[in-house]
mmCIF file of C-alpha atoms in Angstrom:
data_model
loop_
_atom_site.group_PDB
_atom_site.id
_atom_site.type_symbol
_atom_site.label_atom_id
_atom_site.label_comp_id
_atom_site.label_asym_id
_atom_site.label_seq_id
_atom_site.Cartn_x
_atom_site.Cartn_y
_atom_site.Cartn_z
ATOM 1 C CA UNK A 23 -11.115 7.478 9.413
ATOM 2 C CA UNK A 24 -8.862 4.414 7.307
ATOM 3 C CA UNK A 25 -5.155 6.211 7.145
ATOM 4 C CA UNK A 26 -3.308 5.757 3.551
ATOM 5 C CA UNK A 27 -1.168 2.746 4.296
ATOM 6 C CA UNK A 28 1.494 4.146 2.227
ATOM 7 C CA UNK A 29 4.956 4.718 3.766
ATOM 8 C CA UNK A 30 5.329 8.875 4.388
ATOM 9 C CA UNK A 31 1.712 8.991 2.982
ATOM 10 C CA UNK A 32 0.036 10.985 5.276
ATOM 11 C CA UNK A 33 -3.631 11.252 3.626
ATOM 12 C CA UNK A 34 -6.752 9.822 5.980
ATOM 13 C CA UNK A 35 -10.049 9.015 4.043
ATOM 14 C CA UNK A 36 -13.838 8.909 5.305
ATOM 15 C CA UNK A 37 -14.122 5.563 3.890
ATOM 16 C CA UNK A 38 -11.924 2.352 2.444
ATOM 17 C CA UNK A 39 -13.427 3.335 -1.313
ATOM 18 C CA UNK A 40 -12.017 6.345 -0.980
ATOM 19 C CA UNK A 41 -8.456 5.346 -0.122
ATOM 20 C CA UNK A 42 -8.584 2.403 -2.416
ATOM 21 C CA UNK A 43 -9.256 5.721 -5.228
ATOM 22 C CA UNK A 44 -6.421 7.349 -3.804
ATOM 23 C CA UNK A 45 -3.977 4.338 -3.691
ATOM 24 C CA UNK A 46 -4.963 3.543 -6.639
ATOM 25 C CA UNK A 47 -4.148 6.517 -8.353
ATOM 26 C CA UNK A 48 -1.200 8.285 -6.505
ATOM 27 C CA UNK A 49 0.568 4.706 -5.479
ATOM 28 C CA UNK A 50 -0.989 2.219 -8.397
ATOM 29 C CA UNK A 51 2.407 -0.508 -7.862
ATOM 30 C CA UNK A 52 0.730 -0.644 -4.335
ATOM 31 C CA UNK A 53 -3.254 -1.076 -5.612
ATOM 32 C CA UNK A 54 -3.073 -4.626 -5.285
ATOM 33 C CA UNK A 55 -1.631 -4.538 -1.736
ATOM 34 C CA UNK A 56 -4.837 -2.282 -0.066
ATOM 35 C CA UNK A 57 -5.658 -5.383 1.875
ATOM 36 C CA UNK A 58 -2.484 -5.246 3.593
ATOM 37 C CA UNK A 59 -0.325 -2.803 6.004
ATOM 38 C CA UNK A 60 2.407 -0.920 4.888
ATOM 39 C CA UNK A 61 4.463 -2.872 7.325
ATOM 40 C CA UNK A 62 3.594 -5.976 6.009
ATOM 41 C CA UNK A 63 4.596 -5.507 2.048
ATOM 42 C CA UNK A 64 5.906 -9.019 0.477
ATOM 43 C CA UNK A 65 6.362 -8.150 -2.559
ATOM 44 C CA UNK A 66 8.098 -4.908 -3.943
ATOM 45 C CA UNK A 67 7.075 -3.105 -7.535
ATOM 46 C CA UNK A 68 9.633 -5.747 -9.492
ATOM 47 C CA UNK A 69 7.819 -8.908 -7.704
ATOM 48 C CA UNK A 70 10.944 -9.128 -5.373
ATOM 49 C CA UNK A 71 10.854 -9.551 -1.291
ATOM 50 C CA UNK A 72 11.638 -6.644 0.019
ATOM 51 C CA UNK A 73 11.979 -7.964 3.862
ATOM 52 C CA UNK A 74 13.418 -11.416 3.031
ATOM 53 C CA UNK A 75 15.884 -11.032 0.111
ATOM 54 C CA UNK A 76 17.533 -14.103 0.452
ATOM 55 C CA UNK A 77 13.924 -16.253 -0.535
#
């Protein structure tokens, strides 16, 4: 099962499609960040860096 990467998301899908749907739809700022783990997010919904602020 692929776990929703989203932080405090909690959903698990049979297959990547399927949480790509789900991202997608209930977290669409995120859609173009499926590839990555939620851990891992450089860019936040404005464009900014959310772990490196001074870049």
């Amino acid at each position: 099962q692929f776990p929703c990467r989203h932080p405090g998301c909690k959903k698990y899908f049979k297959s990547l499609s399927g949480r790509t749907r789900h991202c997608t739809a209930m977290h669409p700022f995120m859609s173009r960040e499926t590839t990555k783990g939620a851990g891992s997010q450089d860019m936040d919904i404005d464009g900014e860096s959310r772990t490196c602020p001074t870049q």
